[in-house]
PDB file of C-alpha atoms in Angstrom:
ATOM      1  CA  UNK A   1      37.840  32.789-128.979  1.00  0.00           C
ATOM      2  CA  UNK A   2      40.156  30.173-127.942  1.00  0.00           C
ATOM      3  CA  UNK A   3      40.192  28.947-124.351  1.00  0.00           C
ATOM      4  CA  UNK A   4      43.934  30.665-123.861  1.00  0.00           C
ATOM      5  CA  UNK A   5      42.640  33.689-125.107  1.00  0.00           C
ATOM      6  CA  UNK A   6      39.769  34.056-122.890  1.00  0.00           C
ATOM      7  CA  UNK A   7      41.888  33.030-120.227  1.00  0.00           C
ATOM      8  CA  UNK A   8      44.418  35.676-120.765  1.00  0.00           C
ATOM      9  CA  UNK A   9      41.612  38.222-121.969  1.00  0.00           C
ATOM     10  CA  UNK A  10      40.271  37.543-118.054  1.00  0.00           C
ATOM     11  CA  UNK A  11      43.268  37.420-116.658  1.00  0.00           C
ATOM     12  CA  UNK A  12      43.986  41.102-117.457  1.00  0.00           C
ATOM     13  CA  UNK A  13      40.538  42.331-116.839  1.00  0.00           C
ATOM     14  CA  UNK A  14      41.113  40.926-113.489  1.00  0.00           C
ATOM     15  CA  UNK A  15      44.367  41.450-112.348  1.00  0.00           C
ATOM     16  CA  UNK A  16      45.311  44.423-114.392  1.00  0.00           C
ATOM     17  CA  UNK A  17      46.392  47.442-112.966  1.00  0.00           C
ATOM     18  CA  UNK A  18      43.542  49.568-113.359  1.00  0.00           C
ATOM     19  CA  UNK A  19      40.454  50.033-111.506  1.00  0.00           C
ATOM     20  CA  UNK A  20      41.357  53.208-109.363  1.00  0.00           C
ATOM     21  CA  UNK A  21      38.328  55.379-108.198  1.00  0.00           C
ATOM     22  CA  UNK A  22      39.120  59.290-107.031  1.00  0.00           C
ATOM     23  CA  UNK A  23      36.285  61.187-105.398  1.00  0.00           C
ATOM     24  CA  UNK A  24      36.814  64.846-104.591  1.00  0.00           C
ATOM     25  CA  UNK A  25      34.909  66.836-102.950  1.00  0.00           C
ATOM     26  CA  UNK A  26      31.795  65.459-104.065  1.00  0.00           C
ATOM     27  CA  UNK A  27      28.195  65.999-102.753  1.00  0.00           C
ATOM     28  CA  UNK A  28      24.666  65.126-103.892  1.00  0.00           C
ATOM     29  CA  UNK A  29      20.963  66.655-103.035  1.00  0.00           C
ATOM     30  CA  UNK A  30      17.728  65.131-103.315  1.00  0.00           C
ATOM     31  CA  UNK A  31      15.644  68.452-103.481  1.00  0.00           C
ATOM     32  CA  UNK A  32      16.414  69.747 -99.740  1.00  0.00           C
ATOM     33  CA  UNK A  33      17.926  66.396 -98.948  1.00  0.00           C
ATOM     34  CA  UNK A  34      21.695  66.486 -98.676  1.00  0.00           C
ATOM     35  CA  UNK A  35      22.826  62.692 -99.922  1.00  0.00           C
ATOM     36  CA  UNK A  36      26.498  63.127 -99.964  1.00  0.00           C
ATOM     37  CA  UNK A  37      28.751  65.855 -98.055  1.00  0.00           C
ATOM     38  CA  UNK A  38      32.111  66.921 -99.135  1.00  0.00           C
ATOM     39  CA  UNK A  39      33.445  63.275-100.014  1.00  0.00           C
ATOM     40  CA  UNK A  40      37.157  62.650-100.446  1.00  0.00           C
ATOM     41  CA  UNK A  41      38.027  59.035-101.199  1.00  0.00           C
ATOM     42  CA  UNK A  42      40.663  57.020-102.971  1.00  0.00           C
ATOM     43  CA  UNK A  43      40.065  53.376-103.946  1.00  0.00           C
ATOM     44  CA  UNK A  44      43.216  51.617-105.174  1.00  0.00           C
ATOM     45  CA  UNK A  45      43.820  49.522-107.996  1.00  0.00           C
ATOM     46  CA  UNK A  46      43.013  45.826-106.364  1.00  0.00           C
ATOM     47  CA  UNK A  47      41.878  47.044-103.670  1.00  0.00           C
ATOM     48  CA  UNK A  48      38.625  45.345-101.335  1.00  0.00           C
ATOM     49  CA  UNK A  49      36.674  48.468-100.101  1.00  0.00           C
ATOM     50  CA  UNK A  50      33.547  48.026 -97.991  1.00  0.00           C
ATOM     51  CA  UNK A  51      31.307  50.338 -96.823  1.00  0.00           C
ATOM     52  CA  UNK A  52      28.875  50.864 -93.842  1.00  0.00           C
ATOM     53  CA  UNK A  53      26.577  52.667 -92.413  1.00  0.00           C
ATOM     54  CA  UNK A  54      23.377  53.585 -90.928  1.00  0.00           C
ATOM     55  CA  UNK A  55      20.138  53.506 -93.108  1.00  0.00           C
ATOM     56  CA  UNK A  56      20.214  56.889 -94.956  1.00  0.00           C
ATOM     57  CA  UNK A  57      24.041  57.732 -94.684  1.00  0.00           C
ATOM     58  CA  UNK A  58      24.461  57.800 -98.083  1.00  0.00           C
ATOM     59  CA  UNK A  59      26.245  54.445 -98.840  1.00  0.00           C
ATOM     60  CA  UNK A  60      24.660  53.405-102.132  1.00  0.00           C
ATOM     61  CA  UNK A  61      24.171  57.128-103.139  1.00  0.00           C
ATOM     62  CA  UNK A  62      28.507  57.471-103.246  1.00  0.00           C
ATOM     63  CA  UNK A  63      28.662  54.219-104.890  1.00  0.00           C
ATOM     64  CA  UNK A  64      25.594  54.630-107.638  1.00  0.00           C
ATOM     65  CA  UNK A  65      27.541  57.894-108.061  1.00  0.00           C
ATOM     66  CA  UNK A  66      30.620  56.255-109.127  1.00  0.00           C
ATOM     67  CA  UNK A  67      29.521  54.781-111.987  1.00  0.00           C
ATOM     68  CA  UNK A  68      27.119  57.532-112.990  1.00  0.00           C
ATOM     69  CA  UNK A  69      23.570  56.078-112.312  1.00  0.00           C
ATOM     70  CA  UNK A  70      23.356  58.911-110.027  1.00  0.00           C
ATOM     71  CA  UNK A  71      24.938  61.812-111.246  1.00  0.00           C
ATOM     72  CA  UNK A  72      26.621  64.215-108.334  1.00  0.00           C
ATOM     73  CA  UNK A  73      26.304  67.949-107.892  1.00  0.00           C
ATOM     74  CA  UNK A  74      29.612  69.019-106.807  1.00  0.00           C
ATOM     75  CA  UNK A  75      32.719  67.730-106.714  1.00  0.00           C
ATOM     76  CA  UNK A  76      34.640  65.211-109.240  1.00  0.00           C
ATOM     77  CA  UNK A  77      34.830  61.742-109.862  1.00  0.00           C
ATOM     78  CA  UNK A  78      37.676  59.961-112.021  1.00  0.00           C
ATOM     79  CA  UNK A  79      37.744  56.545-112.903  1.00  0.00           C
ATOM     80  CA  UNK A  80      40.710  54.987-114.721  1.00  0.00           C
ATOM     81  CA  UNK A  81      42.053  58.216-115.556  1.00  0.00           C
ATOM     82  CA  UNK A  82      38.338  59.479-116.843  1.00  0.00           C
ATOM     83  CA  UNK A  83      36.382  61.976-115.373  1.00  0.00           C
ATOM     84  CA  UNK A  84      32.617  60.941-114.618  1.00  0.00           C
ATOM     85  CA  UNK A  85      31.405  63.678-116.504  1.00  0.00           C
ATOM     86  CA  UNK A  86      28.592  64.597-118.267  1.00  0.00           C
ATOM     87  CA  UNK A  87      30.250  63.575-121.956  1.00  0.00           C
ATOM     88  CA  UNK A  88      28.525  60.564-122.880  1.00  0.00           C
ATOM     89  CA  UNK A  89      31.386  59.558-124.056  1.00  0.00           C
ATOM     90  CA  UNK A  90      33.115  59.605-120.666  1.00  0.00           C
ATOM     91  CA  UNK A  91      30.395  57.794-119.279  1.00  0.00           C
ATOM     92  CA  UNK A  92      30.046  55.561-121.626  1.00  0.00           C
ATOM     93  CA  UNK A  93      33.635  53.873-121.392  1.00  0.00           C
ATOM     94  CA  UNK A  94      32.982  54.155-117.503  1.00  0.00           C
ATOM     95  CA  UNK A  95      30.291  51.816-117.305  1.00  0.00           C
ATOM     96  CA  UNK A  96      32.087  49.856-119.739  1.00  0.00           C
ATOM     97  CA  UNK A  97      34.929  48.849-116.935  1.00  0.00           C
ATOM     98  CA  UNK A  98      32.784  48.742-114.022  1.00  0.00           C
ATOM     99  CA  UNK A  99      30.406  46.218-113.383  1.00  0.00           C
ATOM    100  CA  UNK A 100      27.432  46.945-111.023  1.00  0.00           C
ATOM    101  CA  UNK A 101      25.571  44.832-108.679  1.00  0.00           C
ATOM    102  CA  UNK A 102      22.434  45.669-106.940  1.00  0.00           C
ATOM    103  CA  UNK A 103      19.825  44.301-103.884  1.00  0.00           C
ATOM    104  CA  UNK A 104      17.283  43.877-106.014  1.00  0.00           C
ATOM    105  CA  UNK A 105      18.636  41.117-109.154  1.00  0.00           C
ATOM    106  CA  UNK A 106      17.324  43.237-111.797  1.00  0.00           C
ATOM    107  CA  UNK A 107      17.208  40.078-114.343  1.00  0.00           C
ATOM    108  CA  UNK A 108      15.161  40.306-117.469  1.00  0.00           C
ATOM    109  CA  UNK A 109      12.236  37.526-116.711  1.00  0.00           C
ATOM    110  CA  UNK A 110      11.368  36.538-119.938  1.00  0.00           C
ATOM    111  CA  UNK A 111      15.450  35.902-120.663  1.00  0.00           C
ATOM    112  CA  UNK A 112      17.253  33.044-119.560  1.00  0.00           C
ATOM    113  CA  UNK A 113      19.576  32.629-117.749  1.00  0.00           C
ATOM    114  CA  UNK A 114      22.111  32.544-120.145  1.00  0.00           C
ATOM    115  CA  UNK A 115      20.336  35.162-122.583  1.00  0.00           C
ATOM    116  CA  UNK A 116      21.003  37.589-119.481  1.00  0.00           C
ATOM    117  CA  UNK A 117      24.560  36.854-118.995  1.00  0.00           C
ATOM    118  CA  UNK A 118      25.136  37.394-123.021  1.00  0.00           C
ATOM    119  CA  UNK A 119      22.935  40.579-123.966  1.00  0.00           C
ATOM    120  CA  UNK A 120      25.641  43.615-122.662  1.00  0.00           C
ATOM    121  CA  UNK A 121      28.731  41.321-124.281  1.00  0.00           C
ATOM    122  CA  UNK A 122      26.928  41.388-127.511  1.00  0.00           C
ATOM    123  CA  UNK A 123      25.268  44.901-127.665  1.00  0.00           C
ATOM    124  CA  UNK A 124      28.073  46.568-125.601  1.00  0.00           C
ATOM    125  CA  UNK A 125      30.947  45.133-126.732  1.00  0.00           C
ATOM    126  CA  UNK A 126      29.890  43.700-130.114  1.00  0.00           C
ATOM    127  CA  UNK A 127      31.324  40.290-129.073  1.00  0.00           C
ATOM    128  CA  UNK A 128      29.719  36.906-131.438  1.00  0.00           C
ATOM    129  CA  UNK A 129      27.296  35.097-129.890  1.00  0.00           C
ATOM    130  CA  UNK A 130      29.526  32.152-129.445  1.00  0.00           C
ATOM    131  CA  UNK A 131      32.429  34.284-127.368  1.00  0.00           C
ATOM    132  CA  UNK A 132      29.517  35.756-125.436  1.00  0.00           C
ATOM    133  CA  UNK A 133      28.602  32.338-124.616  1.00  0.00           C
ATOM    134  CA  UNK A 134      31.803  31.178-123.689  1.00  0.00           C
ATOM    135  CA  UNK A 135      32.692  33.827-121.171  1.00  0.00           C
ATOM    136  CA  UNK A 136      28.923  33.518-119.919  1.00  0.00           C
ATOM    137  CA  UNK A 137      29.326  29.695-119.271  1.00  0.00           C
ATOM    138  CA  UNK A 138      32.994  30.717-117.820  1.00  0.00           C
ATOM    139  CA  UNK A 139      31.320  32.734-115.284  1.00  0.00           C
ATOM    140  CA  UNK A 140      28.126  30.911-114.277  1.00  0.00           C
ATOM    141  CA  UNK A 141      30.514  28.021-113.749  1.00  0.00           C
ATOM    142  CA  UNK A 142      32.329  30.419-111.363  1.00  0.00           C
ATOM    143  CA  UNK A 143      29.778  31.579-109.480  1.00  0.00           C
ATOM    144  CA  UNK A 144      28.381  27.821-109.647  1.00  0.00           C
ATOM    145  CA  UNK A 145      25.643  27.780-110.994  1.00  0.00           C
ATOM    146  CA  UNK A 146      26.173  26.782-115.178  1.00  0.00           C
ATOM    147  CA  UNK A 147      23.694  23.935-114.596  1.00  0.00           C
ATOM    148  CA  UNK A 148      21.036  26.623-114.333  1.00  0.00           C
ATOM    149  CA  UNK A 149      21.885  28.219-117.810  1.00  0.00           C
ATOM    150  CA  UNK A 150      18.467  27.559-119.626  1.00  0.00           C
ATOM    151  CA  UNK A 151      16.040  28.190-116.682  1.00  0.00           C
ATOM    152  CA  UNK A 152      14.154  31.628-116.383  1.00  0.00           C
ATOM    153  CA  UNK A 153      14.940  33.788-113.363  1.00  0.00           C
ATOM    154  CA  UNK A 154      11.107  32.642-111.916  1.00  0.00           C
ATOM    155  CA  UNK A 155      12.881  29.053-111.625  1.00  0.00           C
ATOM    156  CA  UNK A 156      15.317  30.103-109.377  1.00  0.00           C
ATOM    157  CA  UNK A 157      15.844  31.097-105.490  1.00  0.00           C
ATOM    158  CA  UNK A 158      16.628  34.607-104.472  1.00  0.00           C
ATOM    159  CA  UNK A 159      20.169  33.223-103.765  1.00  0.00           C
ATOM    160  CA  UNK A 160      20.537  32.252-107.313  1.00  0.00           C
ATOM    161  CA  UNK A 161      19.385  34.838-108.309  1.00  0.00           C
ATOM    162  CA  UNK A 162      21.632  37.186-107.114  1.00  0.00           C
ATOM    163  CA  UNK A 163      24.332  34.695-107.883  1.00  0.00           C
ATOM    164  CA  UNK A 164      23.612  35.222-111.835  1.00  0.00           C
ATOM    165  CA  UNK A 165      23.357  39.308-111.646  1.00  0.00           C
ATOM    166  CA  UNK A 166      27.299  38.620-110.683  1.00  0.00           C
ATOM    167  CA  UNK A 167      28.026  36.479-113.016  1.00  0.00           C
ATOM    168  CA  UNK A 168      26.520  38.886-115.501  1.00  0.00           C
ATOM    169  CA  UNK A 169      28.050  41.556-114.195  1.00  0.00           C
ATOM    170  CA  UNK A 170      31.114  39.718-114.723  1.00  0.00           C
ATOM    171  CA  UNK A 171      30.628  38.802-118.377  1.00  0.00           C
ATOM    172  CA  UNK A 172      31.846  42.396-118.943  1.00  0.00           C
ATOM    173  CA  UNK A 173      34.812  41.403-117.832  1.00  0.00           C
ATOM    174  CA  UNK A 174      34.614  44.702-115.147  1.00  0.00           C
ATOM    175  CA  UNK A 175      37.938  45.931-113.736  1.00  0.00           C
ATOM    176  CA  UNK A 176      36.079  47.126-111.008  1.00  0.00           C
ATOM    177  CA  UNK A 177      32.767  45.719-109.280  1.00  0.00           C
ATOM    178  CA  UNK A 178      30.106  47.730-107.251  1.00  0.00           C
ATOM    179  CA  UNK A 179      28.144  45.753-104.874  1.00  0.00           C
ATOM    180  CA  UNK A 180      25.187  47.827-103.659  1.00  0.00           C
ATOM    181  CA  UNK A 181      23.834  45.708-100.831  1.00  0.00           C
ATOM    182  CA  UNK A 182      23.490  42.305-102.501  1.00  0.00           C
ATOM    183  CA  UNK A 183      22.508  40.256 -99.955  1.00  0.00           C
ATOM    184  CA  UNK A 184      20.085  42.515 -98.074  1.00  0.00           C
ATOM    185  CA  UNK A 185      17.066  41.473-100.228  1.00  0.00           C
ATOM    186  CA  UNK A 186      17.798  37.667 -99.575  1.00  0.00           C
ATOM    187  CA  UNK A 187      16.463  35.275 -96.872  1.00  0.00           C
ATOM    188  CA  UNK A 188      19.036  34.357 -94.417  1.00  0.00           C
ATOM    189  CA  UNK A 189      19.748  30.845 -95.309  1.00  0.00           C
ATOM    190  CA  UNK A 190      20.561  32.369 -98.863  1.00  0.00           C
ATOM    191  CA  UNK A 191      22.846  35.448 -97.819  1.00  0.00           C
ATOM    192  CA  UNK A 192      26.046  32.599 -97.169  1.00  0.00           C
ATOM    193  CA  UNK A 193      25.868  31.082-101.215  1.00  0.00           C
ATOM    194  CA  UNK A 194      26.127  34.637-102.371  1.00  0.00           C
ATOM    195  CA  UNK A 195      29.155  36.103 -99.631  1.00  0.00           C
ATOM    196  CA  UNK A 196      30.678  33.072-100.858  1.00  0.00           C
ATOM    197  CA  UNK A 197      30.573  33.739-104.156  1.00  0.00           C
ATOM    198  CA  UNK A 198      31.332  37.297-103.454  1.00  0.00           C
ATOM    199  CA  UNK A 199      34.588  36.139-101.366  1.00  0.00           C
ATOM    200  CA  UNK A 200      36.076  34.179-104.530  1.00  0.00           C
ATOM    201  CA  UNK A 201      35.567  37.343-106.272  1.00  0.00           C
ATOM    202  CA  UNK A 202      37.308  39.074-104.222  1.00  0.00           C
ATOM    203  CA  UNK A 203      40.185  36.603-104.168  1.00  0.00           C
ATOM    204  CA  UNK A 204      40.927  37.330-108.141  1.00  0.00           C
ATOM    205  CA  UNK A 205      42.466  40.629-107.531  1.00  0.00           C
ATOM    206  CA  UNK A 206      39.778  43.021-108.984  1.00  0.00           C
ATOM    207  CA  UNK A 207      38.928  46.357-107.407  1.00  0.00           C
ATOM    208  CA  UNK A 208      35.943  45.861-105.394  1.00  0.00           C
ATOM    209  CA  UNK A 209      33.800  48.307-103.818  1.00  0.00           C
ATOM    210  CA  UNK A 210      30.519  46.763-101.763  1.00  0.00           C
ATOM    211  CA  UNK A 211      28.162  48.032 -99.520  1.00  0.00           C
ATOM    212  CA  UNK A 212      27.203  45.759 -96.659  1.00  0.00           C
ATOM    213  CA  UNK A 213      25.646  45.267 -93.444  1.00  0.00           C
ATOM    214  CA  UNK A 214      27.816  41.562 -93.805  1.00  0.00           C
ATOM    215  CA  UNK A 215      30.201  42.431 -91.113  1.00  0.00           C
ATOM    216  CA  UNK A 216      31.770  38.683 -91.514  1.00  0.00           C
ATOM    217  CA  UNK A 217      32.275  39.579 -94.733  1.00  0.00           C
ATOM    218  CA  UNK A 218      34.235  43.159 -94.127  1.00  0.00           C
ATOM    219  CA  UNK A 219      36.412  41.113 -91.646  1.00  0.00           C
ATOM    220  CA  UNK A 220      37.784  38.138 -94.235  1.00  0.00           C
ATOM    221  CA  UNK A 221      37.642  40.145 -97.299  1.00  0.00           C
ATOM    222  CA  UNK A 222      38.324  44.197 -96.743  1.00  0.00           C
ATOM    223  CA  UNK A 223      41.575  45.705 -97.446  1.00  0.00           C
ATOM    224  CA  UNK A 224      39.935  49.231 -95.957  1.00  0.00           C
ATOM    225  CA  UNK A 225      36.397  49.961 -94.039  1.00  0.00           C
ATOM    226  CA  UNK A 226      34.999  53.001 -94.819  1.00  0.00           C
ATOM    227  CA  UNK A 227      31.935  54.295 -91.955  1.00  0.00           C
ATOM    228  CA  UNK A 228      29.566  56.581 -93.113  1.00  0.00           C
ATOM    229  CA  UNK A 229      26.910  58.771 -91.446  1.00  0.00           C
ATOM    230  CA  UNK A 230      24.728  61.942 -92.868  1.00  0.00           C
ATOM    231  CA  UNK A 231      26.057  61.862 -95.965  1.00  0.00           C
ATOM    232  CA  UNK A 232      29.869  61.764 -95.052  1.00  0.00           C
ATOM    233  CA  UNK A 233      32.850  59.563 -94.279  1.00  0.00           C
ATOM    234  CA  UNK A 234      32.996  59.412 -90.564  1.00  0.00           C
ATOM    235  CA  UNK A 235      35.872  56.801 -90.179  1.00  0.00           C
ATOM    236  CA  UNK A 236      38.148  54.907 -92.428  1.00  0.00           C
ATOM    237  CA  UNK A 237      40.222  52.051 -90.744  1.00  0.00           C
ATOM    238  CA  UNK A 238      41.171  48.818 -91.613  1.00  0.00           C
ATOM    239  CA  UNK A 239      39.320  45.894 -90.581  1.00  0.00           C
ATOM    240  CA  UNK A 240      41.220  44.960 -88.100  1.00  0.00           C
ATOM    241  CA  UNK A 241      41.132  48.740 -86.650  1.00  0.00           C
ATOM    242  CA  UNK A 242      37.423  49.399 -87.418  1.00  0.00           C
ATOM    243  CA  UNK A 243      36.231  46.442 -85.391  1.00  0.00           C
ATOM    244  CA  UNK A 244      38.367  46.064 -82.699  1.00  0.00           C
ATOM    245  CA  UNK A 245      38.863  49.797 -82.003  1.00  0.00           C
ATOM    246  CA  UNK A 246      37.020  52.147 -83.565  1.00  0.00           C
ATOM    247  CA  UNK A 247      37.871  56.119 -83.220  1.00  0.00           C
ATOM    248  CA  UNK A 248      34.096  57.702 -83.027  1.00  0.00           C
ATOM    249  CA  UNK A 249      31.314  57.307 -81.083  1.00  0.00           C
ATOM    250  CA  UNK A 250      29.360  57.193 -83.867  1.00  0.00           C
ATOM    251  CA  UNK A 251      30.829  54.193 -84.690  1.00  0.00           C
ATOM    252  CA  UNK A 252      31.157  52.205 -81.378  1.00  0.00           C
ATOM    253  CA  UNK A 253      27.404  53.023 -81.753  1.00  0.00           C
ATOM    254  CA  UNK A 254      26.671  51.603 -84.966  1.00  0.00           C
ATOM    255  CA  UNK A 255      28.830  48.349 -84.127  1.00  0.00           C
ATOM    256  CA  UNK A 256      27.515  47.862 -80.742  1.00  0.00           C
ATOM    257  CA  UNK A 257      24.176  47.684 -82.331  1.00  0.00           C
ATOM    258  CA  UNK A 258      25.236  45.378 -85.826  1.00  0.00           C
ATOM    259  CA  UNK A 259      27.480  43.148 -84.024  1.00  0.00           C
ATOM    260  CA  UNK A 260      25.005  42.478 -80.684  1.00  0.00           C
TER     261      UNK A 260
END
């Protein structure tokens, strides 16, 4: 694969004009435990979606469901066009287009670096060995961190850590990534490496969906906030709105206490 190619090959997994998300209706149960209530949202092509919450509102259930590592009760799901079904098929090409990134780095320790950021391009997508490695080294080097390639996940800090599950999320070439609270198992002085990461991202124009407690981060880099408690979508504002005036008490209580 030629540099051009990749380049173009990235450029339309990035900026393309898919990665739109509908949720109907959809709800979730845990045994007694209702997850998700009744949820109706529409995530645009492009668009920068973060979402919020209390502990237990259902935030990583929605977005765990939208990719189909959770699988919801009621209610539909369509990504690209595809329903999030129970056809493997359907699922499969899903998970194909959406990249997922989680709090924990869920790296393979006795892999490289590198030989994490190549194994889904070459078993998923059948790409060579040598284009894998190309578009791995592409996006280690975006996420800086390249000069890491051959080191074992043991050899790095959390931060880096979490800064190669992107990048091989990103070797997928996703057009849409799902950030379930990536920073919140990180100490403090490693949280700003990986927002900044996450805020170049988000500057490519790829549908982005992240759940976050970052509240710095919702402000420079959300198109919409979404606010959910109990399982449901309480408020939906943008950034601008949410912060400086949101509609429910529910939320001028949740703020009062995150922003304090």
């Amino acid at each position: 694969m030629t540099n051009s190619a990749l380049a173009k090959e990235q450029t339309a997994g990035e900026n393309g004009q898919s990665g739109q998300i509908k949720v109907v209706g959809v709800g979730k149960r845990f045994g007694p435990f209702q997850a998700l209530s009744d949820v109706n949202l529409e995530i645009a092509s492009g668009e920068k979606l973060v979402i919020c919450g209390p502990s237990g509102s259902g935030k990583s259930t929605l977005i765990r469901c939208m990719n189909g590592i959770e699988s919801h009760d009621a209610g539909t799901i369509v990504v690209n066009g595809v329903p999030l079904d129970k056809v493997k098929a359907n699922r499969d090409q899903i998970r194909r287009e959406v990249g997922m990134v989680f709090q924990s780095f869920n790296l393979f320790p006795h892999m490289s670096v590198l030989e994490n950021c190549l194994l889904a391009p070459m078993s998923v997508k059948g790409m060579s060995r040598q284009d894998a490695k190309e578009v791995a080294m592409h996006f280690l080097s975006r996420v800086r961190i390249a000069e890491q390639a051959l080191k074992y996940p043991s050899q790095l800090s959390g931060g880096q850590q979490q800064r190669v599950a992107i990048a091989r999320a990103m070797c997928m070439k996703p057009k849409i990534l799902l950030l379930d609270e990536p920073t919140s198992a990180l100490d403090p002085e490693m949280v700003k490496e990986v927002l900044d990461t996450m805020v170049g991202l988000a500057q490519g124009g790829m549908t982005m969906v992240c759940v976050t407690h970052e509240m710095g981060f919702a402000r420079e880099v959300a198109d919409r906030v979404i606010f959910m408690d109990r399982g449901s979508i309480v408020e939906e504002a943008p950034p601008e709105e949410f912060f400086g005036n949101p509609r429910t008490p529910r939320a001028q209580d949740f703020l009062a206490q995150i922003l304090r």
